mmCIF file of C-alpha atoms and ligand atoms in Angstrom:
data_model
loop_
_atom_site.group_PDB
_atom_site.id
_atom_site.type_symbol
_atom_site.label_atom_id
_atom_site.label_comp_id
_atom_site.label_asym_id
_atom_site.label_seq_id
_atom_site.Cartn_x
_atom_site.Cartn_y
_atom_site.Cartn_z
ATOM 1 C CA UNK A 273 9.646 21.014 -28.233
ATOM 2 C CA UNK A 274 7.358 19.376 -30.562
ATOM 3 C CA UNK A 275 3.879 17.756 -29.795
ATOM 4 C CA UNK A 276 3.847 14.805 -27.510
ATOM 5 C CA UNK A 277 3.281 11.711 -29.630
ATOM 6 C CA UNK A 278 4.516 8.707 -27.699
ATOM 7 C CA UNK A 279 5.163 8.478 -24.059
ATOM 8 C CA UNK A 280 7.063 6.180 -21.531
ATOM 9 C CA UNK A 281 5.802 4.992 -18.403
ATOM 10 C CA UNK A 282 7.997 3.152 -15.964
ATOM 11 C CA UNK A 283 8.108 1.699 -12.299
ATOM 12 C CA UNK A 284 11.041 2.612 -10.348
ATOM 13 C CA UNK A 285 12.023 1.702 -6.815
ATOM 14 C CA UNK A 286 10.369 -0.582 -4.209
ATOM 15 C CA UNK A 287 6.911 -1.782 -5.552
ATOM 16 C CA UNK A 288 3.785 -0.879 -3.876
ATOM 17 C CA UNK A 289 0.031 -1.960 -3.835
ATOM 18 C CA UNK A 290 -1.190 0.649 -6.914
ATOM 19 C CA UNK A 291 1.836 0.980 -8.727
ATOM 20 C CA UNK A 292 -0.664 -1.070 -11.423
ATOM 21 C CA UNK A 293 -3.735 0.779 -10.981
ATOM 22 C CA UNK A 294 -1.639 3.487 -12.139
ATOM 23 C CA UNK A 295 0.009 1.765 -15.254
ATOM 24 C CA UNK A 296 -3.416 1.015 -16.254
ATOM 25 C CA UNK A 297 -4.910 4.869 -15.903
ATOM 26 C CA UNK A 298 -1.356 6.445 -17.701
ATOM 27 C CA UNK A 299 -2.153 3.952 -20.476
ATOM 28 C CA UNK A 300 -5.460 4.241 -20.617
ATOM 29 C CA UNK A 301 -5.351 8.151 -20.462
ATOM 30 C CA UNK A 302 -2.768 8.399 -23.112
ATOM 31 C CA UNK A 303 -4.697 6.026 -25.522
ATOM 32 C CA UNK A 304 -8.145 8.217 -25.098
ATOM 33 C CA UNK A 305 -6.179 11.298 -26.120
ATOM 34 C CA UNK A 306 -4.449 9.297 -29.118
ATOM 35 C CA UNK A 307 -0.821 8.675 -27.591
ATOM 36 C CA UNK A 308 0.969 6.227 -28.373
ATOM 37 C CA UNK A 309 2.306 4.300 -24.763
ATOM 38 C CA UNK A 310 5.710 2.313 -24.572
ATOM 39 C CA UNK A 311 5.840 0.660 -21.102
ATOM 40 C CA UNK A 312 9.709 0.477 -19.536
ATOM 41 C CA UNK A 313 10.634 -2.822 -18.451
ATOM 42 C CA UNK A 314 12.380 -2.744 -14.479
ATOM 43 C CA UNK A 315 12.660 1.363 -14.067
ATOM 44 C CA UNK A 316 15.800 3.152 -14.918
ATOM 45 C CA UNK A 317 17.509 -0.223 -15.626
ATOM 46 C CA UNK A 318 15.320 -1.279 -18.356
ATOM 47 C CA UNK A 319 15.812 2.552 -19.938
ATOM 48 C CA UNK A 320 19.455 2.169 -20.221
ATOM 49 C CA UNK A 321 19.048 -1.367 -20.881
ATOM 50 C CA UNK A 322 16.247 -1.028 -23.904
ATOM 51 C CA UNK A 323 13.686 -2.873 -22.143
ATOM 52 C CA UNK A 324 10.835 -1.397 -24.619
ATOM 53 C CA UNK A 325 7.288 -2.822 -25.116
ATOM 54 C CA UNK A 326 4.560 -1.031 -26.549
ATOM 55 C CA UNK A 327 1.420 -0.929 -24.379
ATOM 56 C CA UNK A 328 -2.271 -1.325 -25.920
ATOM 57 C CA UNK A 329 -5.536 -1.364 -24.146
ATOM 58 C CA UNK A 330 -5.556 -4.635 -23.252
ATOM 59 C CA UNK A 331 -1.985 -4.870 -21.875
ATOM 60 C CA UNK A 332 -3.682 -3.485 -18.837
ATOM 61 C CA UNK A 333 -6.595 -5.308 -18.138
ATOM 62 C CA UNK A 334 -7.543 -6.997 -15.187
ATOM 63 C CA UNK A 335 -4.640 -5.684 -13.709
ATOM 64 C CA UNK A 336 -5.942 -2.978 -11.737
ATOM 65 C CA UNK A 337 -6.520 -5.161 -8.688
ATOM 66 C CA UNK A 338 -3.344 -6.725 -8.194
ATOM 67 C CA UNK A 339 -0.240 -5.854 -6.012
ATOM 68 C CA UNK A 340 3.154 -5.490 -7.198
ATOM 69 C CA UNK A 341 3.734 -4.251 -11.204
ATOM 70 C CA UNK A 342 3.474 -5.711 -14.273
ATOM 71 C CA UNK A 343 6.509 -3.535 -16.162
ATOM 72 C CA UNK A 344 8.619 -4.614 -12.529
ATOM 73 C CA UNK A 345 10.727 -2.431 -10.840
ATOM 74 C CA UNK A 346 14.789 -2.178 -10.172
ATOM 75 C CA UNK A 347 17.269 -0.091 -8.286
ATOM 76 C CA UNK A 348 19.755 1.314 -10.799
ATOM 77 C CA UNK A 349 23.165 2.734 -9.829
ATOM 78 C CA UNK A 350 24.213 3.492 -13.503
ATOM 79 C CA UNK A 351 21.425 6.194 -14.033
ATOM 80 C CA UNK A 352 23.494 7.887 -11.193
ATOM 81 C CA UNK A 353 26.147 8.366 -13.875
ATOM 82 C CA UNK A 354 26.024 10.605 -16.678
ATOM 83 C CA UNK A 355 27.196 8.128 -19.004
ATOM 84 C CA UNK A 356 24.183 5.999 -18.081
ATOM 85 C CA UNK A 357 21.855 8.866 -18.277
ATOM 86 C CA UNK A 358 22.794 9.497 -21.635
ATOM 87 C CA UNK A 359 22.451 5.575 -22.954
ATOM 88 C CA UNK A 360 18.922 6.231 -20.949
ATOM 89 C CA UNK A 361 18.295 9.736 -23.519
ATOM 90 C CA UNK A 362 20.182 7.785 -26.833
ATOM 91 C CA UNK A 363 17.151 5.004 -26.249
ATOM 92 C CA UNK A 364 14.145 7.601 -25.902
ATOM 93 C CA UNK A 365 15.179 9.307 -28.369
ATOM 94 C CA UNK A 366 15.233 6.374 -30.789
ATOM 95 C CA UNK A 367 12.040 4.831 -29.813
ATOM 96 C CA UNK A 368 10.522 8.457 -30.693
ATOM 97 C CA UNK A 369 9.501 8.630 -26.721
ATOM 98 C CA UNK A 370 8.639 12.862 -25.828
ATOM 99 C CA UNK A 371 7.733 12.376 -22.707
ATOM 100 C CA UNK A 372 8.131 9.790 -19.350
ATOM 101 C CA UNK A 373 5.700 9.586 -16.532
ATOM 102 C CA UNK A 374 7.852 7.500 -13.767
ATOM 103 C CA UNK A 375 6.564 5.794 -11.004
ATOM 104 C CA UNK A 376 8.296 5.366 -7.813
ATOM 105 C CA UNK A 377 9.567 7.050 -4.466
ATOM 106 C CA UNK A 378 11.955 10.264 -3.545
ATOM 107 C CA UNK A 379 15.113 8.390 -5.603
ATOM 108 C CA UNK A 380 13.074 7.602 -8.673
ATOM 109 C CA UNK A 381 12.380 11.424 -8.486
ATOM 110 C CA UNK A 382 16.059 12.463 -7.924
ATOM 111 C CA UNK A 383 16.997 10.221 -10.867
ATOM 112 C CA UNK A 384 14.423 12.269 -12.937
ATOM 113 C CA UNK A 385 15.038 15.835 -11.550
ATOM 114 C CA UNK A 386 18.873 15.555 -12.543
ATOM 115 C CA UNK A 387 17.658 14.091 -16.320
ATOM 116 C CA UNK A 388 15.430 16.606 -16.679
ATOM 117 C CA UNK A 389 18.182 19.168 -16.141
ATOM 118 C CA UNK A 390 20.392 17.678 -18.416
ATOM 119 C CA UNK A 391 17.978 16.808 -21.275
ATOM 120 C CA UNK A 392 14.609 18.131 -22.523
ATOM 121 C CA UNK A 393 12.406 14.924 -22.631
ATOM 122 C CA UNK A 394 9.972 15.846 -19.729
ATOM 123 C CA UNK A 395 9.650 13.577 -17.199
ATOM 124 C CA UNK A 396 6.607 13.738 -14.800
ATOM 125 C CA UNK A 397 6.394 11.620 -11.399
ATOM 126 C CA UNK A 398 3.890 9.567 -9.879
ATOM 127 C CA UNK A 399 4.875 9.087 -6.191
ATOM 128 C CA UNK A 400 4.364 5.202 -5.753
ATOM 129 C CA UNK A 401 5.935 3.771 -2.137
ATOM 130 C CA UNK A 402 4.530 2.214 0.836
ATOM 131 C CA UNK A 403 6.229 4.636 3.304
ATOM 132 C CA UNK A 404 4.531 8.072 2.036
ATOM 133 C CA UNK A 405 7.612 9.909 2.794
ATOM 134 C CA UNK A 406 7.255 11.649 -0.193
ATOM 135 C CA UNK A 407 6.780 15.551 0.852
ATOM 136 C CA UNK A 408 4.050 17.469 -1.582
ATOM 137 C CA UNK A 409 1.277 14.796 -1.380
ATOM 138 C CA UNK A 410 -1.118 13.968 1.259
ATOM 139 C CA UNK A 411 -0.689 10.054 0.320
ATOM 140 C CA UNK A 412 1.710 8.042 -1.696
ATOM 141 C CA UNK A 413 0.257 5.014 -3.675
ATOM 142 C CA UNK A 414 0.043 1.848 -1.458
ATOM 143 C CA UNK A 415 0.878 3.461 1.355
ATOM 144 C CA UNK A 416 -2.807 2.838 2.311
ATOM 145 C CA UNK A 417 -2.920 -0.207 1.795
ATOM 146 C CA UNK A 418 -0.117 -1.510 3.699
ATOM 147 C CA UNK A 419 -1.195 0.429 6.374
ATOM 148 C CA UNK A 420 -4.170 -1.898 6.287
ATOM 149 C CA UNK A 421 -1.967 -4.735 5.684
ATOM 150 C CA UNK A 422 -0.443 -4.224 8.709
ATOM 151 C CA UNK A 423 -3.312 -3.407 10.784
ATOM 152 C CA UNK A 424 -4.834 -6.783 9.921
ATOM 153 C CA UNK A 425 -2.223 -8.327 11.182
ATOM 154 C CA UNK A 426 -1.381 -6.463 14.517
ATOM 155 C CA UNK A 427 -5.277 -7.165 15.116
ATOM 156 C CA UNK A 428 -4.183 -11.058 15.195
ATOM 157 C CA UNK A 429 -1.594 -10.613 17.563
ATOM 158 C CA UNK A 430 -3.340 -8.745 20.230
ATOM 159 C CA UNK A 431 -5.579 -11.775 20.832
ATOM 160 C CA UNK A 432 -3.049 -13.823 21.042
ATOM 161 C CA UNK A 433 -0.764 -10.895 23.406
ATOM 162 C CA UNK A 434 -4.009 -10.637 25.631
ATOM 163 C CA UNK A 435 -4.705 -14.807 26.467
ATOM 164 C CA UNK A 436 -1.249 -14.637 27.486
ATOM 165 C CA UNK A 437 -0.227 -11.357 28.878
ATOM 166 C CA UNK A 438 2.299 -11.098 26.559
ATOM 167 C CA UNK A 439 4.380 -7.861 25.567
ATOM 168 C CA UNK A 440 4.613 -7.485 22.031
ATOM 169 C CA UNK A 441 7.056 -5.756 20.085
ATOM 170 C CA UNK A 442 5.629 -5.743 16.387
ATOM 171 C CA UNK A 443 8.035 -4.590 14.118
ATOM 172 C CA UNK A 444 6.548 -2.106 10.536
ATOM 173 C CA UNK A 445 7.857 -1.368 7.777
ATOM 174 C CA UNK A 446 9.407 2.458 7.422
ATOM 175 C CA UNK A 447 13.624 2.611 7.401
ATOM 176 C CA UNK A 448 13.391 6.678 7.066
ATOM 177 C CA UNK A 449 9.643 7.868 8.147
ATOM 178 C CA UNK A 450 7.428 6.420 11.171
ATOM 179 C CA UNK A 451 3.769 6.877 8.734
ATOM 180 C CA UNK A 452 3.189 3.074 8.788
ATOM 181 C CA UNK A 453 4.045 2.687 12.529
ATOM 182 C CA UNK A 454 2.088 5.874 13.901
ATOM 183 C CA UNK A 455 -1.310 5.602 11.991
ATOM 184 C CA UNK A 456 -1.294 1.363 12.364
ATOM 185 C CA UNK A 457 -0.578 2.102 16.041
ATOM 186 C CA UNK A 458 -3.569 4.888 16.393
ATOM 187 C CA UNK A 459 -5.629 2.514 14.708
ATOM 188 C CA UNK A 460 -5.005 -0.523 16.667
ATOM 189 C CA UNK A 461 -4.698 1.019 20.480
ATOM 190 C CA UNK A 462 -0.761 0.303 20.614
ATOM 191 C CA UNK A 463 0.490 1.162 23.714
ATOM 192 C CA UNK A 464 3.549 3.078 22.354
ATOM 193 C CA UNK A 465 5.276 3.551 19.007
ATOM 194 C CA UNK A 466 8.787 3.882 18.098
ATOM 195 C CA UNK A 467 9.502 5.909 15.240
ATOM 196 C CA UNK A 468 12.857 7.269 13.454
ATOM 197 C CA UNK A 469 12.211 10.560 13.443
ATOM 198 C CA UNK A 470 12.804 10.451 17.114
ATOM 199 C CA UNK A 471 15.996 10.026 19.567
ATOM 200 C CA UNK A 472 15.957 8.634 23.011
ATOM 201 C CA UNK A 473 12.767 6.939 23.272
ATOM 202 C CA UNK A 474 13.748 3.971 25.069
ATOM 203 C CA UNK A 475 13.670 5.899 28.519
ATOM 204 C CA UNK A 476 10.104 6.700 28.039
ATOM 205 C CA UNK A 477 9.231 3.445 26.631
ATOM 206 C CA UNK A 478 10.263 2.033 29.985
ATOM 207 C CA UNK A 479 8.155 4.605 32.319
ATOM 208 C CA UNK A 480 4.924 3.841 29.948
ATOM 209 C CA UNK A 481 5.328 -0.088 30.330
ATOM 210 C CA UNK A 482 5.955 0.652 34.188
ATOM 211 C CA UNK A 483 2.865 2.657 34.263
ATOM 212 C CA UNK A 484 0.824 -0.177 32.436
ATOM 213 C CA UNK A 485 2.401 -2.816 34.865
ATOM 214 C CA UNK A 486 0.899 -1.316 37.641
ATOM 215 C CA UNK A 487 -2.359 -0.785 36.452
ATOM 216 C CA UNK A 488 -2.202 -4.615 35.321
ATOM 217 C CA UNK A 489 -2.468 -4.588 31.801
ATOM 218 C CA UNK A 490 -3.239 -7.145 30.202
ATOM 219 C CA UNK A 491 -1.174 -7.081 27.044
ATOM 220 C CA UNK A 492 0.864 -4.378 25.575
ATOM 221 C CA UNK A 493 1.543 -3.476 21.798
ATOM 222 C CA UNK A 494 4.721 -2.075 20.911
ATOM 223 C CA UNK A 495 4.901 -0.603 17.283
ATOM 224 C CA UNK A 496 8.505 0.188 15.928
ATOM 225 C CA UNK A 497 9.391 1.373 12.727
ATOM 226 C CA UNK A 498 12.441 -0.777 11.543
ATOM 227 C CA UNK A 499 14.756 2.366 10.755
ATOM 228 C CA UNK A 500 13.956 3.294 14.819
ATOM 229 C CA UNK A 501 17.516 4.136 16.474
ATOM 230 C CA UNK A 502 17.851 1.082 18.543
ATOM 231 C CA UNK A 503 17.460 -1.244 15.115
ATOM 232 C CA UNK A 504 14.110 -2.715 15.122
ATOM 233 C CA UNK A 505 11.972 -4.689 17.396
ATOM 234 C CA UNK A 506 14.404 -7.397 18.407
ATOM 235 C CA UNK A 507 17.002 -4.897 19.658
ATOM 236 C CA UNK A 508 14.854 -3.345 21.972
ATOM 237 C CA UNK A 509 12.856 -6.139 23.226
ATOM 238 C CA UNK A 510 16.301 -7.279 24.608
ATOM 239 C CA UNK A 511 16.988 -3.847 26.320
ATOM 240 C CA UNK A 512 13.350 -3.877 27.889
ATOM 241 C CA UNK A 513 12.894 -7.802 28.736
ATOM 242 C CA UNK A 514 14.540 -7.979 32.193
ATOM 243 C CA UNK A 515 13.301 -5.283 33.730
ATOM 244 C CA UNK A 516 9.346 -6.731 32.669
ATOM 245 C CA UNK A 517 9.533 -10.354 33.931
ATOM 246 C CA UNK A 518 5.082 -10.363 34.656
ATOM 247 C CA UNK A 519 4.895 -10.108 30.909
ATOM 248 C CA UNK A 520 6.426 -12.799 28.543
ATOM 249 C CA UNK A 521 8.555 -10.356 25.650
ATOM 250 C CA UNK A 522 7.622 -11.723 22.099
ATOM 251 C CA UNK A 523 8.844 -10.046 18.580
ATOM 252 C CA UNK A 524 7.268 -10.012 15.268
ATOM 253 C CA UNK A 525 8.414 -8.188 12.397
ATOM 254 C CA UNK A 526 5.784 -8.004 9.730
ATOM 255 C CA UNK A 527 7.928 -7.377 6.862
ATOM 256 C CA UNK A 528 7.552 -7.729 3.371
ATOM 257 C CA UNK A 529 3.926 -8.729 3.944
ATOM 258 C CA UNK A 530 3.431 -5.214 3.719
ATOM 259 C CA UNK A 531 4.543 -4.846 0.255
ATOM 260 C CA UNK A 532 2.303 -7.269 -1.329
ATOM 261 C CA UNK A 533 -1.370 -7.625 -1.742
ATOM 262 C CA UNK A 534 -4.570 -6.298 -3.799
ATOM 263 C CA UNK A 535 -4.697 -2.500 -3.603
ATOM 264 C CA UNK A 536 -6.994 -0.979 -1.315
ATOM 265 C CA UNK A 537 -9.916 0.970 -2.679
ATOM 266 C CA UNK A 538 -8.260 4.540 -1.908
ATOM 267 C CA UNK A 539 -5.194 3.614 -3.153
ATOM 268 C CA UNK A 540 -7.003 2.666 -6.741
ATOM 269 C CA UNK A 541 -8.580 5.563 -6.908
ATOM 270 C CA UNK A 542 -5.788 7.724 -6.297
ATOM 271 C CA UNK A 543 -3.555 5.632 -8.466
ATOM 272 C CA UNK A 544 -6.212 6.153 -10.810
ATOM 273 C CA UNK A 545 -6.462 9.875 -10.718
ATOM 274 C CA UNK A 546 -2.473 10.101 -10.413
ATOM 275 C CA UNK A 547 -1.710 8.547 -13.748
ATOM 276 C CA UNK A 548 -4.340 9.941 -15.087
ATOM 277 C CA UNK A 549 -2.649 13.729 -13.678
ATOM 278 C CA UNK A 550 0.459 12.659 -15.213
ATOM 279 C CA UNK A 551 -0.487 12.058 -18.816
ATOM 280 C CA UNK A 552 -2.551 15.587 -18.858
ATOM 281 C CA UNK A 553 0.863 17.106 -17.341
ATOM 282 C CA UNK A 554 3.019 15.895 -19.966
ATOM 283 C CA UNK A 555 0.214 17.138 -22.792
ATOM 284 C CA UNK A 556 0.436 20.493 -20.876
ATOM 285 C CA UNK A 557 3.957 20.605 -21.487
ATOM 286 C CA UNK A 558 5.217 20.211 -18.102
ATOM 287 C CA UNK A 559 8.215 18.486 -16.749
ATOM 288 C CA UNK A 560 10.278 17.591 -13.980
ATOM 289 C CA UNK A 561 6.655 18.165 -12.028
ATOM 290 C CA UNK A 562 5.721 15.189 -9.701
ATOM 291 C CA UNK A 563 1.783 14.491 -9.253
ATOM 292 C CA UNK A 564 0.348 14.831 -5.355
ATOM 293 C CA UNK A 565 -2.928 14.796 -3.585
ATOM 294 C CA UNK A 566 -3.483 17.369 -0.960
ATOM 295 C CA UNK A 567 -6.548 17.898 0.340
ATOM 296 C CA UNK A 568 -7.867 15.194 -1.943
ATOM 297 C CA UNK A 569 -7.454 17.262 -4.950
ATOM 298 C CA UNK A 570 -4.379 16.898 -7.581
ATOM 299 C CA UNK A 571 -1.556 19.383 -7.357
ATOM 300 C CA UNK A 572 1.993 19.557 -9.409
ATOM 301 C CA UNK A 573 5.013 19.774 -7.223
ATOM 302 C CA UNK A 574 8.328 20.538 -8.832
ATOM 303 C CA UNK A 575 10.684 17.481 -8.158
ATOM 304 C CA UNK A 576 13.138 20.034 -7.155
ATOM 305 C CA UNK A 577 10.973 20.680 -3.996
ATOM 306 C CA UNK A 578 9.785 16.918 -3.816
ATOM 307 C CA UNK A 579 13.178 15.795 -3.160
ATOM 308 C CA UNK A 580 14.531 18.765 -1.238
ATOM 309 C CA UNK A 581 11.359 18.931 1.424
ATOM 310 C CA UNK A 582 11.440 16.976 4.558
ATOM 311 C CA UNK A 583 7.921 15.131 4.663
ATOM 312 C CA UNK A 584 7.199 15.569 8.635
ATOM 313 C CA UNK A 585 5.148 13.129 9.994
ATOM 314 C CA UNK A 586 1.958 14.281 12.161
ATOM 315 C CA UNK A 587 3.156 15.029 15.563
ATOM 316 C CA UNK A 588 -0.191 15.601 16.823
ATOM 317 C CA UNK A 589 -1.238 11.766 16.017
ATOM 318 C CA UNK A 590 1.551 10.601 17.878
ATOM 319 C CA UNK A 591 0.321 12.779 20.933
ATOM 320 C CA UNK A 592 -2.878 11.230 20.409
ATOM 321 C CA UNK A 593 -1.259 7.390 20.775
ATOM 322 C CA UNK A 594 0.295 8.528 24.469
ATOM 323 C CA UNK A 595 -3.067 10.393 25.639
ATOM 324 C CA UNK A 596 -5.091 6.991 24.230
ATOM 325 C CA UNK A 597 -3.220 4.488 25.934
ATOM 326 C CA UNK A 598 -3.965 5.476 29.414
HETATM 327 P P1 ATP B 864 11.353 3.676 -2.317
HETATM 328 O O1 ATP B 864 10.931 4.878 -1.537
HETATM 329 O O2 ATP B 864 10.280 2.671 -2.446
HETATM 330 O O3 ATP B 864 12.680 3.106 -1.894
HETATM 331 P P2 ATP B 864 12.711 5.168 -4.361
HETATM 332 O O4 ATP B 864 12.260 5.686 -5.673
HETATM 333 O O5 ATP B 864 13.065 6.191 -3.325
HETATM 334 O O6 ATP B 864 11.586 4.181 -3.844
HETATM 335 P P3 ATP B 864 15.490 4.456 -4.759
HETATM 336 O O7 ATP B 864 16.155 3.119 -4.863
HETATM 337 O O8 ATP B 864 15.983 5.419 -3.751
HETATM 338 O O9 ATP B 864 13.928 4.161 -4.583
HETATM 339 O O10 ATP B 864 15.590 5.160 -6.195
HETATM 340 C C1 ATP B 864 15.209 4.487 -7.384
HETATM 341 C C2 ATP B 864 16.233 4.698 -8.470
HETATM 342 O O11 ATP B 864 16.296 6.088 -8.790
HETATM 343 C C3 ATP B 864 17.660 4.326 -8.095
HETATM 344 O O12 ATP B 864 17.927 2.943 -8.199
HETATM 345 C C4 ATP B 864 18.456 5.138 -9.108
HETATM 346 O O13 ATP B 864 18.471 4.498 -10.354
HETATM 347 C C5 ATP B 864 17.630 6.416 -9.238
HETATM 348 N N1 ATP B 864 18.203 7.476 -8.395
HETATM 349 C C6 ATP B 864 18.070 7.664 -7.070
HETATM 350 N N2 ATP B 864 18.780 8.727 -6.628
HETATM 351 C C7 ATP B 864 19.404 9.212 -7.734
HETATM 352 C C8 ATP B 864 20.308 10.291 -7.972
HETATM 353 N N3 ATP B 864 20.724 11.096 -6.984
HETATM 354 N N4 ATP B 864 20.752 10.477 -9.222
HETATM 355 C C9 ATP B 864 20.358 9.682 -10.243
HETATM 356 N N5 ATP B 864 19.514 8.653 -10.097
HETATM 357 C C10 ATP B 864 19.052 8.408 -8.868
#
C-alpha cells in the first residue's frame, strides 16, 4: 500500500451531538500533517452515490459547537450488497481516496469491517451515537450530552410530578442498551428504571411503587428505555395505572430531543481527540481499527471485536438506583 495522500471522512448512522466536533479535528488533523480531506456527503449512501466535496480549513469552522453534522448522515441498505460495496471502492478509488475514517455506531462499523475484508482501502471508525452501546470505549460521542439533554428535562418534570403527586413514566431514548435511562435516572433520584437488557421487571416495578405508596411519596419517576420489553412508557403506565389510583399516571417520552443540541464540553473534547486518533491511525497504516476511550486515554479496537462484543451496561449503577430510592 502506498503512502496515504487523501482521505475520506464520513457520518454514518443516527447523528449525535459531536459527530461535528469530530469532522472538524479529522480535517483539521489531516491538513496539519499535509493530507488532502474529501468529506462524504450522507454516509455509505453518498459513497456509492459520489457525494464528494473536498474539505479545507475553513469548511469546518464554527462548527464545532453545533449538534447534528454538516456532511449528514443516511442508513444505506445497498452497502449491505457486494455490488454496492464495490460502486462504494470504484468511487474511492477514482477520487484517489487511501484511506476512510467513518463516523457512526455498531452498523456503520459492520459496514466497514466487511469492506475492509474485501478491499484494502483502510477504513478506521470513530464511534459517534447517543446510546454508547458501542463495546471497546468508555463513551461514544454525544452520548454525554444527551444524557444531559435528558436530565434537564426529567428535572422539569419532577416539579411538576411533586405539586401534584403525580406518577411519571418518562420515556429515554435507547431501543438496544439502557445507558441513557440508568445514568439519567442515578442522576435525577428516579424511583426505578426500566431497561432492555432486563426481563420481567414489571412485577418489581409494582412492589417498589407499593412500597413508596405507603411511605407517602410524593411523586415518583419512572425511567424506561424505549426498547424495554413491555414497549415504552405508555404500555406500562397502562399495566400499572389501576392498581395506583392516590397517584395521577402521566407519560412523557422525551424523544428526539435527545438527538439534537450543542455538544457538551466532554463530548468536544473527546470528539476532538477521536478524530484526531483516527487520522494518526490511518498514517500508521492501520485499518479496520475503531478509535475508543477507556480510562480516558485512546485505544484501537479491531472492528471485528467492536461489533462482535456485547457492551454490558453497569449493573452496579443500577443497584445503586434501588438502594437510593428508599
Ligand atoms: P446508530 O447506533 O446511531 O443506529 P449505526 O451505525 O449502528 O448507528 P446502522 O443504521 O445500524 O446505524 O448502520 C449504518 C449503516 O451501516 C447502514 O445503513 C448500512 O449502510 C451499514 N451497515 C450496517 N450493517 C451492515 C452490514 N452487516 N453489512 C454492510 N453494511 C452494514
Amino acid at each position: 500500500m502506498g503512502k496515504i495522500k487523501r482521505i475520506g471522512v464520513l457520518t454514518s448512522g443516527g447523528d449525535a451531538p459531536g459527530m461535528n466536533a469530530a469532522i472538524r479535528a479529522v480535517v483539521r488533523t489531516a491538513i496539519y500533517n499535509d493530507l488532502e480531506v474529501i468529506g462524504i456527503r450522507q454516509g455509505y449512501q453518498g459513497l456509492i452515490k459520489g457525494f464528494f466535496k473536498p474539505l479545507k480549513s475553513h469548511s469546518v469552522s464554527e462548527i464545532i459547537q453545533r449538534g447534528g453534522t454538516i456532511l449528514k448522515t443516511a442508513r444505506c441498505e445497498e452497502f449491505r450488497t457486494e455490488a454496492g460495496r464495490k460502486k462504494a471502492h470504484d468511487n474511492l478509488k477514482k477520487q484517489g481516496i487511501n484511506g476512510v475514517v467513518v463516523i457512526g455506531g455498531d452498523g456503520t462499523f459492520r459496514g466497514a469491517r466487511i469492506f475492509n475484508e474485501e478491499y484494502e482501502i483502510p477504513f478506521v471508525g470513530v464511534p459517534g451515537t447517543i446510546d454508547n452501546d458501542v463495546f471497546g470505549t468508555d463513551s461514544t460521542i454525544g452520548y454525554d450530552t444527551a444524557l444531559n439533554t435528558a436530565i434537564q428535562a426529567i428535572d422539569k418534570i419532577r416539579d411538576t410530578a411533586s405539586a401534584h403527586n403525580r406518577l411519571f413514566f418518562i420515556e429515554v431514548m435507547g431501543a438496544e442498551a439502557g445507558f441513557i435511562a440508568i445514568r439519567s435516572g442515578i442522576a435525577c433520584g428516579a424511583e426505578a428504571i426500566l431497561i432492555p437488557e432486563l426481563k420481567d421487571q414489571l412485577k418489581s416495578l409494582k412492589k417498589q411503587l407499593e412500597e413508596g405508596n405507603r411511605r407517602k411519596k410524593s411523586s415518583n419517576i419512572i425511567i424506561v428505555a424505549e426498547g424495554d420489553e413491555e414497549g415504552g412508557a405508555a404500555q406500562i403506565a397502562n399495566k400499572v395505572k389501576d392498581d395506583f389510583k392516590d397517584y395521577s399516571v402521566r407519560v412523557t417520552v422525551l424523544g428526539h430531543i435527545q438527538r439534537g443540541g450543542s455538544p457538551s464540553a466532554f463530548d468536544r473534547v473527546t470528539a476532538s481527540r477521536m478524530g484526531h486518533a483516527a487520522v494518526e491511525a490511518l498514517l500508521d497504516d492501520q485499518k479496520s481499527v475503531m478509535v475508543g476511550l477507556k480510562n480516558n486515554e485512546i485505544v484501537h479496537v479491531p472492528f471485528r471485536k467492536a461489533v462482535k462484543t456485547h457492551k454490558e451496561v453497569n449493573w452496579e449503577l443500577l443497584k445503586l438506583v434501588n438502594i437510593l430510592s428508599i
